[in-house]
mmCIF file of C-alpha atoms in Angstrom:
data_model
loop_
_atom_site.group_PDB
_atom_site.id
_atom_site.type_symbol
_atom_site.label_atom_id
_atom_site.label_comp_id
_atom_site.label_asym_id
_atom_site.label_seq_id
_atom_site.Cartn_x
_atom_site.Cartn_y
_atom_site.Cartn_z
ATOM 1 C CA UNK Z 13 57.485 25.932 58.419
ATOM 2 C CA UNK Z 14 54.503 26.853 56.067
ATOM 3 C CA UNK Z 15 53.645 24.433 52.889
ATOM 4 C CA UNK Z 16 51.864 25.082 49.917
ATOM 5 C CA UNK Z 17 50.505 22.150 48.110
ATOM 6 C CA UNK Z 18 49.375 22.191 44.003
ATOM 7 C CA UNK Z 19 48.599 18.682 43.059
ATOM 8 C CA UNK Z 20 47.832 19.288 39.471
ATOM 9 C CA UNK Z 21 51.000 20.128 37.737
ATOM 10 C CA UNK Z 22 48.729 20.618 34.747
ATOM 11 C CA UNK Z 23 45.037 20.804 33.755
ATOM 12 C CA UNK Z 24 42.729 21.402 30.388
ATOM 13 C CA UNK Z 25 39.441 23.408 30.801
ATOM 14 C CA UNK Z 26 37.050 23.882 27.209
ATOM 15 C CA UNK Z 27 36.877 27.856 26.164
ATOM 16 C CA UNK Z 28 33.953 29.187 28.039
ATOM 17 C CA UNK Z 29 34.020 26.547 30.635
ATOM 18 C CA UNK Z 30 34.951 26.701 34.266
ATOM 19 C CA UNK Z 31 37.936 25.399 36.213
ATOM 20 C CA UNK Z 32 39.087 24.559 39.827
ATOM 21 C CA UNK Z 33 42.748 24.907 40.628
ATOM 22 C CA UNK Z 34 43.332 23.146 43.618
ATOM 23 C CA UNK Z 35 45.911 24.559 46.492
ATOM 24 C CA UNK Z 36 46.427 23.381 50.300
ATOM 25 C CA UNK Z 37 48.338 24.723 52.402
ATOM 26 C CA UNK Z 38 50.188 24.009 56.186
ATOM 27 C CA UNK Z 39 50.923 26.277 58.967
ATOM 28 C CA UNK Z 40 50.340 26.438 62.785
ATOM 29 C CA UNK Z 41 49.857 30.350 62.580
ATOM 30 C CA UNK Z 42 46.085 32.126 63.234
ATOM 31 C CA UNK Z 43 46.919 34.753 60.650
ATOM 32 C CA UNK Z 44 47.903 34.675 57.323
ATOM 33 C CA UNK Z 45 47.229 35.654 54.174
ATOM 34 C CA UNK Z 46 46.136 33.461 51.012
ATOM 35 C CA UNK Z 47 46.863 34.494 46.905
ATOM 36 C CA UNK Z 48 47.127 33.412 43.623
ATOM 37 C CA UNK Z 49 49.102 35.028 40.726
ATOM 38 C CA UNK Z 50 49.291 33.705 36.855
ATOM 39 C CA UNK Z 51 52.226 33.450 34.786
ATOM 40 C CA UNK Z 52 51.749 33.831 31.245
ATOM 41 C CA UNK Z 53 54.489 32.624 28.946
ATOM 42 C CA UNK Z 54 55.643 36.218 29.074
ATOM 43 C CA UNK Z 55 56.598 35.774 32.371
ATOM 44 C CA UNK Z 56 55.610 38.490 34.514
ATOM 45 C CA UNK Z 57 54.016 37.443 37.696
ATOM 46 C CA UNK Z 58 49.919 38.922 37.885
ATOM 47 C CA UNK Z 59 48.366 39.301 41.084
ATOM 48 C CA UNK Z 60 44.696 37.591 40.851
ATOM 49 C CA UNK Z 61 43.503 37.223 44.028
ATOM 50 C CA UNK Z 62 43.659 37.308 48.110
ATOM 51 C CA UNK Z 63 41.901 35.735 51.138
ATOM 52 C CA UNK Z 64 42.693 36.586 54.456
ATOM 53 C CA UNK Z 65 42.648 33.840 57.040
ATOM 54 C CA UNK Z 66 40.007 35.791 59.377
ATOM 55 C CA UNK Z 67 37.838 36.749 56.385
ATOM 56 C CA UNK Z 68 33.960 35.290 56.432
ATOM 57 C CA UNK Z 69 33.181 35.513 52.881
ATOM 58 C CA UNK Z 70 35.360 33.845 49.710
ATOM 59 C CA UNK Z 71 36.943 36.153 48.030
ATOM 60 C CA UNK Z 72 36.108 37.180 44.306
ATOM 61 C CA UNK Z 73 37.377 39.299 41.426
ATOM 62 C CA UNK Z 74 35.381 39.135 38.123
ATOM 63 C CA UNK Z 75 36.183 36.021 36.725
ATOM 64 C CA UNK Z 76 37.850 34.776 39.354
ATOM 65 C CA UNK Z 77 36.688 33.481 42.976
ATOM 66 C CA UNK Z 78 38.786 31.664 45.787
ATOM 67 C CA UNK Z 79 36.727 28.814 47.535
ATOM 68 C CA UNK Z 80 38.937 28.927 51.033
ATOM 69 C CA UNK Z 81 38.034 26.168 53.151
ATOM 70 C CA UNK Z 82 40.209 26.970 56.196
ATOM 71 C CA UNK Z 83 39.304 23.642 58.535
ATOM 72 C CA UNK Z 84 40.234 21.718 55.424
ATOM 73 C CA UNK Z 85 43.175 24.461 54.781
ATOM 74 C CA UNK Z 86 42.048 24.806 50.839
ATOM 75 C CA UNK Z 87 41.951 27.783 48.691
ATOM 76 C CA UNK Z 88 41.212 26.340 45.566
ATOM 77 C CA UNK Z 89 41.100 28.934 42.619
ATOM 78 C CA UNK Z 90 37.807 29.241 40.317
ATOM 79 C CA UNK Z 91 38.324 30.721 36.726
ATOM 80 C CA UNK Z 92 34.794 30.749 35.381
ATOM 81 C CA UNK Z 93 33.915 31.460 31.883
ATOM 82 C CA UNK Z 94 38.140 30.449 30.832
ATOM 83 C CA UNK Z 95 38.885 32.287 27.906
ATOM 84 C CA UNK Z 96 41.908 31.682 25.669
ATOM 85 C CA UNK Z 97 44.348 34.103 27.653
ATOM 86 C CA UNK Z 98 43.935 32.612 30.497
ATOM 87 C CA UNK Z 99 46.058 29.757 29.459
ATOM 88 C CA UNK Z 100 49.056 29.957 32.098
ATOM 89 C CA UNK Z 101 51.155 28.992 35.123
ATOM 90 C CA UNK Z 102 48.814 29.716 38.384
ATOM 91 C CA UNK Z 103 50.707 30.088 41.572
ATOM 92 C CA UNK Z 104 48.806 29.347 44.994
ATOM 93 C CA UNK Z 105 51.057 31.679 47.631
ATOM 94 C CA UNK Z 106 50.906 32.434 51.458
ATOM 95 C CA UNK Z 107 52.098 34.928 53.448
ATOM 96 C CA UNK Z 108 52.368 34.629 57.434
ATOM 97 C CA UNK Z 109 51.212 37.907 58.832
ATOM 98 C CA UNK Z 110 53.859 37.878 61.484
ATOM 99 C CA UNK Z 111 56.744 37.332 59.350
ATOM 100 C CA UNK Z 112 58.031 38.958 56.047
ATOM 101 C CA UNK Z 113 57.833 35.433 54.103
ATOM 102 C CA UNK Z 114 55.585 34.775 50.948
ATOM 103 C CA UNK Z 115 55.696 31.436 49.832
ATOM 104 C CA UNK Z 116 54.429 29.793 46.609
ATOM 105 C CA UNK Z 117 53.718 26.174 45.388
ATOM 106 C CA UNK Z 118 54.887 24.261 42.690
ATOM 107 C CA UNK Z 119 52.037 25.584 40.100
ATOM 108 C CA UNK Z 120 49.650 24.232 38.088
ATOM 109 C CA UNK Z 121 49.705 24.912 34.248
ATOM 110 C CA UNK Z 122 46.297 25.956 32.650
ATOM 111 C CA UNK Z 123 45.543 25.252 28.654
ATOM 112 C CA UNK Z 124 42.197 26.567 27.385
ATOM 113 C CA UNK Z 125 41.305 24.350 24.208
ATOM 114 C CA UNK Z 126 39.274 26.884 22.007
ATOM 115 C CA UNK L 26 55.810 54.202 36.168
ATOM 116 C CA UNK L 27 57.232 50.928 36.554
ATOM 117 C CA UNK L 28 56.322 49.741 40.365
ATOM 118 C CA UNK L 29 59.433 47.348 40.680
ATOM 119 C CA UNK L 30 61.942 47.253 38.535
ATOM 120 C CA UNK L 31 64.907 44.785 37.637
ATOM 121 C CA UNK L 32 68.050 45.592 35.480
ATOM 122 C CA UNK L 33 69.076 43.325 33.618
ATOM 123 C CA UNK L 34 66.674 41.781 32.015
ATOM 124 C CA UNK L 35 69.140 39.642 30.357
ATOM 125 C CA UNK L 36 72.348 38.298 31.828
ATOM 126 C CA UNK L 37 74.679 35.949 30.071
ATOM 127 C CA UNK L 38 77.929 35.539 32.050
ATOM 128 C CA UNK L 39 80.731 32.475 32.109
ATOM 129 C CA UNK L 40 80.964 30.402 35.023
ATOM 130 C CA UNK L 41 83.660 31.543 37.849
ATOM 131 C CA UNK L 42 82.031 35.390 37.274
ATOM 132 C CA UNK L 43 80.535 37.691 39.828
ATOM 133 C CA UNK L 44 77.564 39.866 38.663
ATOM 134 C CA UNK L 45 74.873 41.630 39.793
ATOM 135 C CA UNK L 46 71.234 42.340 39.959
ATOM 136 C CA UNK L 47 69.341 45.504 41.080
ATOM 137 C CA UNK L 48 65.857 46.082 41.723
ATOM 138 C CA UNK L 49 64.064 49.392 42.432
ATOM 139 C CA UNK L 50 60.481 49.714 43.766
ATOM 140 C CA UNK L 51 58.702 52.483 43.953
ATOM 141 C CA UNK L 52 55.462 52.303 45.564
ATOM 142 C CA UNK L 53 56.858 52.645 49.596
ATOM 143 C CA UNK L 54 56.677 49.360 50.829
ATOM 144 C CA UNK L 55 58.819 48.127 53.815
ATOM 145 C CA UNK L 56 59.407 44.822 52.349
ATOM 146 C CA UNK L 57 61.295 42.972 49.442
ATOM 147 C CA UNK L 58 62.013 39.621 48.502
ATOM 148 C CA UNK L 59 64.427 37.565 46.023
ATOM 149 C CA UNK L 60 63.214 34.897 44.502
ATOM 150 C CA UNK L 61 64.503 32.326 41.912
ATOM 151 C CA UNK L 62 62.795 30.519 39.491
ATOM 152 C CA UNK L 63 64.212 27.334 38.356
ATOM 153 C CA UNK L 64 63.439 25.576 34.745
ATOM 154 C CA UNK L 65 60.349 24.048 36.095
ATOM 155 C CA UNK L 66 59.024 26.916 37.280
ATOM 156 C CA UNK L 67 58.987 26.714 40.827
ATOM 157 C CA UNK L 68 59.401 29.884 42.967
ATOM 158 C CA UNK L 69 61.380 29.364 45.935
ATOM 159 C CA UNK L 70 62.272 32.195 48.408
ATOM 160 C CA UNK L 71 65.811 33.568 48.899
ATOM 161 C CA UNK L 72 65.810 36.432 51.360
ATOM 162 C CA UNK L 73 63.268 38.984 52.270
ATOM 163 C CA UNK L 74 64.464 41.824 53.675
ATOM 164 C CA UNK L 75 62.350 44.797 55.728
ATOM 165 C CA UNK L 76 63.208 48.314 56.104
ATOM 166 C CA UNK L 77 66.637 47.264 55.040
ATOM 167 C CA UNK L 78 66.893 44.116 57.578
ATOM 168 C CA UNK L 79 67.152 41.057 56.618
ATOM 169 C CA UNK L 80 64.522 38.707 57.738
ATOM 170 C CA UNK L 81 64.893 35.648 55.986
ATOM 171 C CA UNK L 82 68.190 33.960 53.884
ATOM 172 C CA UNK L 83 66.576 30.450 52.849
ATOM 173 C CA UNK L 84 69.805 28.783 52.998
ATOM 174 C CA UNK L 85 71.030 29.941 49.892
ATOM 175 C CA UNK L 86 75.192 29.748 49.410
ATOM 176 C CA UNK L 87 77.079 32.198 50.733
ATOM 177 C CA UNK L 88 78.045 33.168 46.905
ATOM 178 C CA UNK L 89 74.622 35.194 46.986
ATOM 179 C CA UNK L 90 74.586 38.258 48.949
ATOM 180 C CA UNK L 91 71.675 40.771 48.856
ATOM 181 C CA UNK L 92 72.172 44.548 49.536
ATOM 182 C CA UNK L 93 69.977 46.844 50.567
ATOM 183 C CA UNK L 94 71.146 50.246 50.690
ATOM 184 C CA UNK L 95 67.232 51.686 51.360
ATOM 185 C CA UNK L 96 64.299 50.476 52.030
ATOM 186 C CA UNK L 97 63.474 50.845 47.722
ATOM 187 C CA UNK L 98 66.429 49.171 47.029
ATOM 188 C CA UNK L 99 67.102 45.442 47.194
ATOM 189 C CA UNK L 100 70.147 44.222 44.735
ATOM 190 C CA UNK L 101 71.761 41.112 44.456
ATOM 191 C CA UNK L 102 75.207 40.174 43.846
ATOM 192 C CA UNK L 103 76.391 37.118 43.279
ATOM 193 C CA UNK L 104 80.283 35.356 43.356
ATOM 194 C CA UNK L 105 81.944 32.684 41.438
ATOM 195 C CA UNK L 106 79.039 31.594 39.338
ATOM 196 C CA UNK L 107 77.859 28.140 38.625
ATOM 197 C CA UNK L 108 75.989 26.437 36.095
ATOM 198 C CA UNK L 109 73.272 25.770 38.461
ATOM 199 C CA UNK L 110 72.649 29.519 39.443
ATOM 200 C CA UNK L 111 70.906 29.508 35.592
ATOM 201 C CA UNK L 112 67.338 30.378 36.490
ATOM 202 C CA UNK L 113 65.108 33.798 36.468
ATOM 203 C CA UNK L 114 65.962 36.072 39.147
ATOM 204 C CA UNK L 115 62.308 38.045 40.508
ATOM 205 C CA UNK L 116 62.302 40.885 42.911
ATOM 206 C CA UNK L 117 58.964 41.773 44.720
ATOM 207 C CA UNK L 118 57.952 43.978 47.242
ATOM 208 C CA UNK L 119 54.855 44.216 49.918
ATOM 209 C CA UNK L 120 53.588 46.737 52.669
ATOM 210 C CA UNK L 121 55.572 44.462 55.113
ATOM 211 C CA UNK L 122 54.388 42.238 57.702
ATOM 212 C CA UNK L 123 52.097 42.634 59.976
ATOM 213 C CA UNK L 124 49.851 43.278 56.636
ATOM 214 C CA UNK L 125 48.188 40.792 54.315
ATOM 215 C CA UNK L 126 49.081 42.331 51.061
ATOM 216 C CA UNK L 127 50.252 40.845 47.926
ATOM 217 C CA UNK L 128 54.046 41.166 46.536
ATOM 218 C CA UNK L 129 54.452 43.094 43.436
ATOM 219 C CA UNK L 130 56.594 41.788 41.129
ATOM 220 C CA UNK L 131 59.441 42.911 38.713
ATOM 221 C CA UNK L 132 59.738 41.598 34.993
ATOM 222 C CA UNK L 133 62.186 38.809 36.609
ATOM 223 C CA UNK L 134 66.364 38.626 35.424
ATOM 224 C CA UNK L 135 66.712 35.525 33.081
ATOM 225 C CA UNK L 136 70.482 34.678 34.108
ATOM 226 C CA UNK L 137 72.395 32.410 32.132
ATOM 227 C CA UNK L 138 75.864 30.666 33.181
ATOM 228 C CA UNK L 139 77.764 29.549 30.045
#
């Protein structure tokens, strides 16, 4: 079965600073996809991010880049520049290509101090 | 145009009740997914169903029984209530597998057992 591993259940970052939120994962499968959503306190779930398992290049999306290590299986999540709103829960998810089954780790909660 | 939607939004029911949830996507995908989120926040997997088949029930009690009637409908009823089924109820949706593509998310069902 796949595992998703966040080891920070919470972390600080300064306004305009930058910020690694770690995420390993498990799974014996070649194919597989690799995302990260944010939960405000409103709590809708936002779609940041994806990395495929077969892709060369890290992903990015403005402020946001995923440094996917697949021999170490890491996709850590880089917010650069954190700005106030980006305080949140961050969710590190996988989803097995051959399967219908998305699964999410335990979170890590992001404050921005202003 | 709401891509997934959830009804309730709120649900306050007494324990031994049997209630439901519905969710609605509109955006054509093949796949949808219940999750619950507990009061720490973690996101764990109930079923996921594609093209109206169910692909995975995480071992979640019998009481819970999903329904799809078409592939943009996904609703979830559950029996005889229990304290412990207090937690926020999110429906998603993807392309399906085969496809690395993130799960949109409804606004999530905050159920309460009183």
């Amino acid at each position: 079965a796949q595992k998703i591993t966040q080891t920070q259940p919470g972390m600080f970052v300064q306004e305009k600073e930058a910020v690694t939120l770690d995420c390993t994962y498990d799974t014996s499968d070649p194919s597989y996809g690799l995302f990260w959503y944010k939960q405000p306190s409103s709590g809708e779930m936002i779609f940041l991010i994806y990395q495929g398992s077969y892709d060369q290049q890290n992903a990015t999306e403005g402020r946001y880049s995923l440094n996917f290590q697949k021999a170490r299986k890491s996709a850590n999540l880089v917010i650069s520049a954190s700005q106030l709103g980006d305080s949140a829960m961050y969710f590190c998810a996988m989803h097995r290509r051959n399967n219908n089954d998305m699964r999410f780790g335990a979170g890590t909660r992001l404050t921005v101090k202003p | 145009d709401t891509a997934v939607s959830q009804t309730p939004k709120y649900l306050v029911t007494q324990m031994g009740n049997d209630k439901s949830i519905k969710c609605e996507q509109n955006l054509g995908h093949d796949t949808m997914y219940w999750y619950k989120q507990d009061s720490k926040k973690f996101l764990k997997i109930m079923f996921s169903y594609n093209n109206k088949e169910l692909i995975i029930n995480e071992t979640v009690p019998n009481r819970f029984s999903p329904k799809s009637p078409d592939k943009a409908h996904l609703n979830l009823h559950i029996n005889s209530l229990e304290l412990g089924d207090s937690a926020v109820y999110f429906c998603a949706s993807s392309r399906g597998a085969g496809l690395n593509t993130e799960a949109f998310f409804g606004q999530g069902t905050r159920l309460t057992v009183v």
